């Protein structure tokens, strides 16, 4: 069967360890789009932290916040916000514990303690614009929380909020979503809009939050250097982003033309 849609994770998949987008990735995505393949992003990042990558690749379809929000051409196709009462309660808990968090909506990101060491380390690692300073929560839809705290203290939050999922993505840094939210849920909404089935989809990922979409896709591709759990459920494991792995795989396996027709990516 010809694959008609491809979804890429961002960190550790499209981006190298030093947060660089290889030219070979841009070339591969452009060739897929020229051949009529729908290309999307599926990431734990918010729109504010993904917009630059999407613009560089000419992509207008994305699953964001680990599946909390799915967009196509700016329209919301699916969303699973965290309940406002939970937001208010966790804001009080982190204030009492002197921990930091970031709230992610569709159009905003806001941090309560911009001087927090865990927050600063994580955001310097991501190399993304810093959130605005949190002022007052007015009930806007929040699709994800970033929680920053010592690793031996996150269990207390997980026990207090069984209706939320806590995923570690950096030392002392956790993505918090409504329970049951995952990337495959958002992709399902997008491919339904496109009139496609999972058998026609390829997904690329490298981490625990990619497992569901790697399993669901007609072809799940795990990145070398990623977590073993992702590699175990994938159909194939390729190299690292800095090794032009995506370009090589797309050229040899997904392109609708001989690999020899592709010039070497520089």
Tab-separated table of C-alpha atoms in Angstrom:
chain	number	residue	atom	x	y	z
A	1	UNK	CA	0.000	0.000	0.000
A	2	UNK	CA	1.236	3.498	-0.785
A	3	UNK	CA	1.733	5.610	2.321
A	4	UNK	CA	-0.199	8.870	2.123
A	5	UNK	CA	0.700	10.616	5.397
A	6	UNK	CA	3.841	10.906	7.518
A	7	UNK	CA	4.043	12.283	11.072
A	8	UNK	CA	7.326	13.236	12.722
A	9	UNK	CA	8.173	13.722	16.368
A	10	UNK	CA	10.377	16.795	16.902
A	11	UNK	CA	12.994	16.394	19.662
A	12	UNK	CA	15.368	13.542	18.928
A	13	UNK	CA	13.683	12.893	15.584
A	14	UNK	CA	13.584	15.973	13.378
A	15	UNK	CA	16.017	17.859	15.610
A	16	UNK	CA	19.508	16.741	16.552
A	17	UNK	CA	20.757	16.623	20.130
A	18	UNK	CA	21.949	20.228	19.786
A	19	UNK	CA	18.472	21.276	18.571
A	20	UNK	CA	19.516	21.721	14.942
A	21	UNK	CA	17.198	20.961	12.012
A	22	UNK	CA	19.366	19.222	9.394
A	23	UNK	CA	19.157	20.398	5.802
A	24	UNK	CA	18.596	16.772	4.819
A	25	UNK	CA	15.334	16.745	6.814
A	26	UNK	CA	14.103	19.844	4.975
A	27	UNK	CA	14.918	18.157	1.662
A	28	UNK	CA	13.145	14.911	2.580
A	29	UNK	CA	9.994	16.704	3.775
A	30	UNK	CA	9.875	18.857	0.646
A	31	UNK	CA	10.151	15.783	-1.588
A	32	UNK	CA	7.341	14.047	0.289
A	33	UNK	CA	5.102	17.080	-0.049
A	34	UNK	CA	5.903	17.405	-3.764
A	35	UNK	CA	4.727	13.818	-4.200
A	36	UNK	CA	1.377	14.532	-2.551
A	37	UNK	CA	2.154	13.023	0.851
A	38	UNK	CA	0.549	14.809	3.806
A	39	UNK	CA	3.244	15.669	6.360
A	40	UNK	CA	2.578	16.553	9.993
A	41	UNK	CA	4.255	17.047	13.352
A	42	UNK	CA	3.439	14.958	16.440
A	43	UNK	CA	5.186	16.377	19.494
A	44	UNK	CA	5.040	16.992	23.203
A	45	UNK	CA	5.797	20.642	22.515
A	46	UNK	CA	3.196	23.409	22.398
A	47	UNK	CA	2.463	25.406	19.256
A	48	UNK	CA	4.596	28.300	20.483
A	49	UNK	CA	7.600	25.961	20.702
A	50	UNK	CA	6.885	24.157	17.408
A	51	UNK	CA	5.868	27.025	15.124
A	52	UNK	CA	9.420	27.798	13.956
A	53	UNK	CA	10.090	24.186	12.909
A	54	UNK	CA	6.730	23.974	11.129
A	55	UNK	CA	7.433	27.147	9.178
A	56	UNK	CA	10.871	25.940	8.119
A	57	UNK	CA	9.328	22.723	6.798
A	58	UNK	CA	6.171	24.246	5.319
A	59	UNK	CA	3.939	22.100	7.551
A	60	UNK	CA	0.438	23.225	8.573
A	61	UNK	CA	-0.721	20.066	10.395
A	62	UNK	CA	0.321	19.190	13.929
A	63	UNK	CA	-0.449	17.104	16.980
A	64	UNK	CA	0.777	19.141	19.941
A	65	UNK	CA	1.062	18.773	23.703
A	66	UNK	CA	1.383	14.958	23.459
A	67	UNK	CA	-2.001	14.780	21.752
A	68	UNK	CA	-3.804	17.365	23.841
A	69	UNK	CA	-4.347	19.509	20.745
A	70	UNK	CA	-4.551	18.662	17.023
A	71	UNK	CA	-4.486	21.444	14.419
A	72	UNK	CA	-4.760	21.630	10.647
A	73	UNK	CA	-4.365	24.967	8.887
A	74	UNK	CA	-4.901	26.686	12.230
A	75	UNK	CA	-8.204	24.909	12.934
A	76	UNK	CA	-8.666	22.767	16.031
A	77	UNK	CA	-9.694	19.261	14.962
A	78	UNK	CA	-9.364	17.618	18.375
A	79	UNK	CA	-8.502	18.783	21.861
A	80	UNK	CA	-8.347	17.382	25.377
A	81	UNK	CA	-7.758	20.240	27.828
A	82	UNK	CA	-7.056	19.752	31.520
A	83	UNK	CA	-10.116	20.575	33.628
A	84	UNK	CA	-9.975	24.182	34.938
A	85	UNK	CA	-10.572	23.016	38.521
A	86	UNK	CA	-7.463	20.855	38.267
A	87	UNK	CA	-5.468	23.827	36.980
A	88	UNK	CA	-6.506	25.962	39.947
A	89	UNK	CA	-5.721	23.200	42.424
A	90	UNK	CA	-2.296	22.376	41.026
A	91	UNK	CA	-1.422	26.081	40.901
A	92	UNK	CA	-2.009	26.209	44.626
A	93	UNK	CA	0.002	23.049	45.257
A	94	UNK	CA	3.074	24.206	43.345
A	95	UNK	CA	2.922	27.567	45.075
A	96	UNK	CA	2.905	25.870	48.484
A	97	UNK	CA	5.798	23.597	47.453
A	98	UNK	CA	7.749	26.431	45.780
A	99	UNK	CA	7.884	24.562	42.460
A	100	UNK	CA	7.643	25.966	38.952
A	101	UNK	CA	5.182	25.200	36.190
A	102	UNK	CA	4.324	26.382	32.703
A	103	UNK	CA	0.764	26.452	31.365
A	104	UNK	CA	0.327	25.760	27.634
A	105	UNK	CA	-2.759	26.927	25.763
A	106	UNK	CA	-3.221	27.214	22.019
A	107	UNK	CA	-2.042	30.823	21.879
A	108	UNK	CA	-0.126	31.262	25.123
A	109	UNK	CA	2.531	29.841	27.428
A	110	UNK	CA	3.028	31.236	30.911
A	111	UNK	CA	5.434	30.428	33.758
A	112	UNK	CA	4.909	31.116	37.452
A	113	UNK	CA	8.559	31.091	38.630
A	114	UNK	CA	10.921	32.097	35.804
A	115	UNK	CA	13.906	32.024	38.173
A	116	UNK	CA	13.466	28.304	39.015
A	117	UNK	CA	16.641	26.299	38.319
A	118	UNK	CA	14.852	23.246	36.872
A	119	UNK	CA	12.806	25.438	34.550
A	120	UNK	CA	15.860	27.373	33.374
A	121	UNK	CA	17.872	24.239	32.639
A	122	UNK	CA	15.042	22.671	30.647
A	123	UNK	CA	14.268	25.765	28.579
A	124	UNK	CA	17.902	26.493	27.851
A	125	UNK	CA	18.118	22.912	26.604
A	126	UNK	CA	15.108	23.378	24.310
A	127	UNK	CA	16.384	26.718	22.982
A	128	UNK	CA	12.871	28.097	22.627
A	129	UNK	CA	11.439	31.503	23.577
A	130	UNK	CA	10.731	31.809	27.278
A	131	UNK	CA	7.078	31.882	28.355
A	132	UNK	CA	5.472	35.063	29.566
A	133	UNK	CA	5.148	35.599	33.302
A	134	UNK	CA	2.002	34.032	34.728
A	135	UNK	CA	-0.446	36.599	36.099
A	136	UNK	CA	-3.834	35.070	36.764
A	137	UNK	CA	-5.580	31.994	35.413
A	138	UNK	CA	-8.981	32.906	33.990
A	139	UNK	CA	-10.129	29.457	32.872
A	140	UNK	CA	-8.588	29.460	29.373
A	141	UNK	CA	-8.138	25.956	27.865
A	142	UNK	CA	-4.814	24.474	28.992
A	143	UNK	CA	-3.691	21.451	27.009
A	144	UNK	CA	-0.522	20.713	28.926
A	145	UNK	CA	1.409	21.694	32.034
A	146	UNK	CA	5.169	21.528	32.371
A	147	UNK	CA	5.960	20.756	36.006
A	148	UNK	CA	9.466	21.356	37.383
A	149	UNK	CA	10.463	19.714	40.637
A	150	UNK	CA	12.975	17.248	42.129
A	151	UNK	CA	12.432	13.760	40.774
A	152	UNK	CA	11.747	12.279	44.213
A	153	UNK	CA	8.815	14.684	44.665
A	154	UNK	CA	6.833	14.105	41.473
A	155	UNK	CA	5.239	10.958	42.927
A	156	UNK	CA	3.322	13.121	45.367
A	157	UNK	CA	1.703	14.984	42.474
A	158	UNK	CA	0.937	11.777	40.574
A	159	UNK	CA	-0.799	10.322	43.629
A	160	UNK	CA	-2.781	13.520	44.219
A	161	UNK	CA	-3.923	13.733	40.584
A	162	UNK	CA	-4.858	10.265	39.285
A	163	UNK	CA	-6.755	11.903	36.418
A	164	UNK	CA	-3.527	13.394	35.052
A	165	UNK	CA	-0.521	11.769	33.369
A	166	UNK	CA	3.034	12.778	34.292
A	167	UNK	CA	5.754	12.101	31.678
A	168	UNK	CA	9.401	12.893	32.386
A	169	UNK	CA	11.118	14.551	29.410
A	170	UNK	CA	14.180	16.151	31.044
A	171	UNK	CA	15.736	15.877	34.519
A	172	UNK	CA	13.278	17.405	36.964
A	173	UNK	CA	10.867	18.270	34.113
A	174	UNK	CA	7.495	16.648	33.428
A	175	UNK	CA	4.744	16.970	30.834
A	176	UNK	CA	1.348	16.832	32.509
A	177	UNK	CA	-1.738	15.977	30.444
A	178	UNK	CA	-5.256	14.765	31.010
A	179	UNK	CA	-5.191	10.998	31.547
A	180	UNK	CA	-5.449	9.002	28.336
A	181	UNK	CA	-4.090	11.749	26.105
A	182	UNK	CA	-1.497	10.539	23.592
A	183	UNK	CA	-0.233	11.413	20.128
A	184	UNK	CA	-2.120	8.647	18.314
A	185	UNK	CA	-5.410	10.191	19.446
A	186	UNK	CA	-4.546	13.478	17.734
A	187	UNK	CA	-3.254	11.778	14.592
A	188	UNK	CA	-6.496	9.796	14.350
A	189	UNK	CA	-8.466	13.047	14.141
A	190	UNK	CA	-6.173	14.428	11.431
A	191	UNK	CA	-6.219	11.355	9.208
A	192	UNK	CA	-10.001	11.140	9.544
A	193	UNK	CA	-10.169	14.705	8.231
A	194	UNK	CA	-7.936	13.659	5.332
A	195	UNK	CA	-9.985	10.547	4.587
A	196	UNK	CA	-7.129	8.159	5.338
A	197	UNK	CA	-6.656	5.016	7.412
A	198	UNK	CA	-3.854	4.104	9.813
A	199	UNK	CA	-2.518	1.620	7.252
A	200	UNK	CA	-1.591	4.585	5.067
A	201	UNK	CA	0.370	6.379	7.813
A	202	UNK	CA	4.066	6.393	8.734
A	203	UNK	CA	5.194	7.721	12.124
A	204	UNK	CA	8.706	8.597	13.281
A	205	UNK	CA	9.582	8.869	16.990
A	206	UNK	CA	12.162	8.145	19.653
A	207	UNK	CA	10.601	8.234	23.132
A	208	UNK	CA	7.943	6.808	25.446
A	209	UNK	CA	5.369	9.383	24.351
A	210	UNK	CA	5.693	8.041	20.783
A	211	UNK	CA	4.804	4.432	21.601
A	212	UNK	CA	1.076	4.612	20.781
A	213	UNK	CA	1.595	6.269	17.404
A	214	UNK	CA	4.431	3.891	16.480
A	215	UNK	CA	2.153	0.939	17.243
A	216	UNK	CA	-0.888	2.342	15.439
A	217	UNK	CA	0.781	3.350	12.168
A	218	UNK	CA	1.043	1.177	9.103
A	219	UNK	CA	4.781	1.739	9.486
A	220	UNK	CA	6.361	2.846	12.770
A	221	UNK	CA	9.946	4.118	12.529
A	222	UNK	CA	12.074	4.571	15.668
A	223	UNK	CA	15.190	6.709	15.723
A	224	UNK	CA	18.576	5.346	16.705
A	225	UNK	CA	19.715	6.704	20.048
A	226	UNK	CA	16.121	6.844	21.276
A	227	UNK	CA	14.593	4.978	24.187
A	228	UNK	CA	14.432	1.152	24.046
A	229	UNK	CA	10.670	1.145	24.647
A	230	UNK	CA	10.083	3.067	21.406
A	231	UNK	CA	12.458	0.866	19.440
A	232	UNK	CA	10.787	-2.311	20.723
A	233	UNK	CA	7.349	-1.398	19.325
A	234	UNK	CA	8.567	0.081	16.021
A	235	UNK	CA	8.608	-1.817	12.744
A	236	UNK	CA	12.083	-0.536	11.931
A	237	UNK	CA	14.878	1.321	13.724
A	238	UNK	CA	17.006	3.773	11.748
A	239	UNK	CA	19.947	6.044	12.608
A	240	UNK	CA	20.173	9.331	14.452
A	241	UNK	CA	18.970	12.719	13.147
A	242	UNK	CA	22.545	13.983	12.793
A	243	UNK	CA	23.340	11.004	10.544
A	244	UNK	CA	20.792	12.082	7.877
A	245	UNK	CA	18.724	9.055	8.894
A	246	UNK	CA	15.358	10.513	7.887
A	247	UNK	CA	16.590	11.589	4.453
A	248	UNK	CA	18.127	8.174	3.800
A	249	UNK	CA	15.029	6.276	4.921
A	250	UNK	CA	12.548	8.455	3.029
A	251	UNK	CA	14.677	8.316	-0.122
A	252	UNK	CA	14.991	4.519	-0.006
A	253	UNK	CA	11.573	3.501	1.296
A	254	UNK	CA	8.903	6.194	0.926
A	255	UNK	CA	9.746	8.166	-2.215
A	256	UNK	CA	7.713	7.484	-5.348
A	257	UNK	CA	10.856	7.540	-7.485
A	258	UNK	CA	14.176	5.649	-7.599
A	259	UNK	CA	16.600	6.533	-4.820
A	260	UNK	CA	19.209	7.293	-7.460
A	261	UNK	CA	17.070	10.219	-8.643
A	262	UNK	CA	17.709	12.027	-5.380
A	263	UNK	CA	20.843	14.128	-5.140
A	264	UNK	CA	22.895	13.685	-1.999
A	265	UNK	CA	21.678	15.876	0.907
A	266	UNK	CA	24.252	18.448	1.974
